[in-house]
Amino acid sequence: MTASAPRIDTTRAHPARVYDWLLGGKDNYPVDEAVGVKLPGQARDAARQNREFMHRAVAWLARQGVDQYLDIGSGIPTEPNLHRIAQRVVPSARVVYTDNDPLVLRHAQELLAGSPEGATDYLMGDVREPEVILEHARSVLDFDRPVALSLIALLHFITDDQDPYGIVARLVAALPSGSHLVLTNASSDWRPDLAAQVVAEYERAGIRLAFRTREQVARFFDGLELVAPGLVAVTDWSRGDDVPEPEESGIYGAVARIP
Ligand SMILES: C[S@@+](CC[C@H](N)C(=O)[O-])C[C@H]1O[C@@H](n2cnc3c(N)ncnc32)[C@H](O)[C@@H]1O
């Protein structure tokens, strides 16, 4: 884990803290809440539904025997965190968390309390520097065995001019055959009016968002084998009967196997 403690900037909104506010967390500042309250009510549902997708997708991966996870854009700890879900099924699972927000670093201790048999690790890192993250991850995970790469609700903060497709391709290329990619990305396909409002509110706060069409999200999975039910609204991914209809989510998600 990185030793230095970078300064927390409370004068401008941060993606991790707005998301924390949307999830009903307490690790955010008035400047983050000011963005959250202006978003349409559906944004809170979307945040929760995205999180629930993570729970189902990671539980599915763990049931396939996946015991190594690289989670980039992990967010402020929110129980149950990814390692809890994985270690419930595979107690020896190892998880490397990475986020570029200093507040996440401050709370990283909560991400590091895993099962005695497993291991968790935290790196303050930026997905736009994938090689730095990979180098660190190799010190904790065995890259000769399958790894699940999790980029959940991260890539809509990486606009096209920052080469999101190239970044994902570089990360995927470093993983051995039989690894998985699990990813979600907000989309304006369902409610363009609400999406435009969300993009405008974040932009006013200095955060650029990249909502993507289904086709644009599908490009992240080029050359990979999508696991059933494929690329769908997060609420539609292995959903039970009691989950709201997909139109309410506004986020695409999928799990794919790296051949
Ligand atoms: C919406 S949260 C998602 C948290 C968690 N993955 C989830 O789905 O519940 C997005 C996270 O991505 C992080 N993030 C944004 N840009 C990033 C970057 N360039 N590198 C690493 N993390 C980034 C933010 O700090 C935030 O914690």
PDB file of N, CA, C and O in Angstrom, residues 11-12 20 34 36 44 60 64 83 151 173 178 197 202 205 218 221 233 241 252 258:
ATOM      1  N   THR A  11     -12.749  21.365  -2.096  1.00  0.00           N
ATOM      2  CA  THR A  11     -13.334  22.524  -2.772  1.00  0.00           C
ATOM      3  C   THR A  11     -13.989  22.145  -4.092  1.00  0.00           C
ATOM      4  O   THR A  11     -14.681  22.947  -4.695  1.00  0.00           O
ATOM      5  N   ARG A  12     -13.709  20.941  -4.571  1.00  0.00           N
ATOM      6  CA  ARG A  12     -14.384  20.519  -5.798  1.00  0.00           C
ATOM      7  C   ARG A  12     -14.849  19.070  -5.665  1.00  0.00           C
ATOM      8  O   ARG A  12     -14.286  18.287  -4.905  1.00  0.00           O
ATOM      9  N   ASP A  20     -20.426   7.927  -3.482  1.00  0.00           N
ATOM     10  CA  ASP A  20     -20.661   7.577  -2.077  1.00  0.00           C
ATOM     11  C   ASP A  20     -21.943   8.241  -1.584  1.00  0.00           C
ATOM     12  O   ASP A  20     -22.768   7.621  -0.904  1.00  0.00           O
ATOM     13  N   ALA A  34     -23.693  18.645  -3.177  1.00  0.00           N
ATOM     14  CA  ALA A  34     -24.307  19.677  -4.024  1.00  0.00           C
ATOM     15  C   ALA A  34     -24.520  19.160  -5.451  1.00  0.00           C
ATOM     16  O   ALA A  34     -25.486  19.547  -6.113  1.00  0.00           O
ATOM     17  N   GLY A  36     -24.840  15.765  -6.113  1.00  0.00           N
ATOM     18  CA  GLY A  36     -25.803  14.672  -5.962  1.00  0.00           C
ATOM     19  C   GLY A  36     -27.242  15.144  -5.909  1.00  0.00           C
ATOM     20  O   GLY A  36     -28.111  14.568  -6.575  1.00  0.00           O
ATOM     21  N   ARG A  44     -29.597   7.687  -8.044  1.00  0.00           N
ATOM     22  CA  ARG A  44     -29.380   6.886  -6.824  1.00  0.00           C
ATOM     23  C   ARG A  44     -29.702   5.427  -7.086  1.00  0.00           C
ATOM     24  O   ARG A  44     -28.981   4.535  -6.646  1.00  0.00           O
ATOM     25  N   TRP A  60     -20.600 -14.749  -9.066  1.00  0.00           N
ATOM     26  CA  TRP A  60     -20.577 -15.714 -10.182  1.00  0.00           C
ATOM     27  C   TRP A  60     -19.131 -16.112 -10.490  1.00  0.00           C
ATOM     28  O   TRP A  60     -18.829 -17.304 -10.632  1.00  0.00           O
ATOM     29  N   GLN A  64     -17.076 -19.802 -10.152  1.00  0.00           N
ATOM     30  CA  GLN A  64     -16.323 -20.481 -11.227  1.00  0.00           C
ATOM     31  C   GLN A  64     -14.921 -20.839 -10.741  1.00  0.00           C
ATOM     32  O   GLN A  64     -14.112 -21.374 -11.485  1.00  0.00           O
ATOM     33  N   HIS A  83     -13.902  -7.898  -2.064  1.00  0.00           N
ATOM     34  CA  HIS A  83     -13.196  -9.046  -1.492  1.00  0.00           C
ATOM     35  C   HIS A  83     -14.096  -9.883  -0.581  1.00  0.00           C
ATOM     36  O   HIS A  83     -13.946 -11.082  -0.480  1.00  0.00           O
ATOM     37  N   LEU A 151     -13.583  -3.389 -13.874  1.00  0.00           N
ATOM     38  CA  LEU A 151     -13.594  -1.948 -14.208  1.00  0.00           C
ATOM     39  C   LEU A 151     -15.051  -1.504 -14.110  1.00  0.00           C
ATOM     40  O   LEU A 151     -15.723  -1.238 -15.107  1.00  0.00           O
ATOM     41  N   ALA A 173      -4.505  -7.486 -22.351  1.00  0.00           N
ATOM     42  CA  ALA A 173      -3.382  -8.194 -22.986  1.00  0.00           C
ATOM     43  C   ALA A 173      -2.408  -8.755 -21.944  1.00  0.00           C
ATOM     44  O   ALA A 173      -1.688  -9.711 -22.221  1.00  0.00           O
ATOM     45  N   GLY A 178      -8.171 -17.480 -19.977  1.00  0.00           N
ATOM     46  CA  GLY A 178      -9.036 -17.983 -18.901  1.00  0.00           C
ATOM     47  C   GLY A 178      -9.341 -16.911 -17.865  1.00  0.00           C
ATOM     48  O   GLY A 178     -10.111 -17.142 -16.942  1.00  0.00           O
ATOM     49  N   GLN A 197     -28.906  15.402 -18.507  1.00  0.00           N
ATOM     50  CA  GLN A 197     -28.954  16.158 -17.242  1.00  0.00           C
ATOM     51  C   GLN A 197     -27.786  15.739 -16.330  1.00  0.00           C
ATOM     52  O   GLN A 197     -27.114  16.601 -15.733  1.00  0.00           O
ATOM     53  N   TYR A 202     -22.522  16.977 -13.762  1.00  0.00           N
ATOM     54  CA  TYR A 202     -21.135  16.604 -13.458  1.00  0.00           C
ATOM     55  C   TYR A 202     -20.188  17.612 -14.110  1.00  0.00           C
ATOM     56  O   TYR A 202     -19.200  18.034 -13.505  1.00  0.00           O
ATOM     57  N   ALA A 205     -19.597  20.630 -12.369  1.00  0.00           N
ATOM     58  CA  ALA A 205     -18.721  20.419 -11.205  1.00  0.00           C
ATOM     59  C   ALA A 205     -17.292  20.086 -11.640  1.00  0.00           C
ATOM     60  O   ALA A 205     -16.459  19.727 -10.806  1.00  0.00           O
ATOM     61  N   ALA A 218     -19.818  -2.300 -26.137  1.00  0.00           N
ATOM     62  CA  ALA A 218     -19.468  -3.632 -26.670  1.00  0.00           C
ATOM     63  C   ALA A 218     -18.029  -3.655 -27.192  1.00  0.00           C
ATOM     64  O   ALA A 218     -17.357  -4.688 -27.112  1.00  0.00           O
ATOM     65  N   PHE A 221     -15.223  -5.181 -25.307  1.00  0.00           N
ATOM     66  CA  PHE A 221     -15.160  -6.645 -25.210  1.00  0.00           C
ATOM     67  C   PHE A 221     -14.722  -7.290 -26.517  1.00  0.00           C
ATOM     68  O   PHE A 221     -14.805  -8.507 -26.655  1.00  0.00           O
ATOM     69  N   ALA A 233     -28.449  -4.365 -19.662  1.00  0.00           N
ATOM     70  CA  ALA A 233     -28.610  -3.447 -18.530  1.00  0.00           C
ATOM     71  C   ALA A 233     -28.185  -4.186 -17.265  1.00  0.00           C
ATOM     72  O   ALA A 233     -28.478  -5.382 -17.125  1.00  0.00           O
ATOM     73  N   ASP A 241     -36.467 -12.213 -10.056  1.00  0.00           N
ATOM     74  CA  ASP A 241     -37.761 -11.662 -10.480  1.00  0.00           C
ATOM     75  C   ASP A 241     -38.110 -10.373  -9.760  1.00  0.00           C
ATOM     76  O   ASP A 241     -38.946  -9.606 -10.212  1.00  0.00           O
ATOM     77  N   TYR A 252     -24.909  -0.222 -18.707  1.00  0.00           N
ATOM     78  CA  TYR A 252     -24.652  -1.541 -19.299  1.00  0.00           C
ATOM     79  C   TYR A 252     -23.597  -2.261 -18.479  1.00  0.00           C
ATOM     80  O   TYR A 252     -22.660  -1.638 -17.962  1.00  0.00           O
ATOM     81  N   ILE A 258     -11.516 -14.125 -21.238  1.00  0.00           N
ATOM     82  CA  ILE A 258     -10.401 -13.814 -22.140  1.00  0.00           C
ATOM     83  C   ILE A 258      -9.882 -15.134 -22.710  1.00  0.00           C
ATOM     84  O   ILE A 258      -9.461 -16.009 -21.948  1.00  0.00           O
TER      85      ILE A 258
END
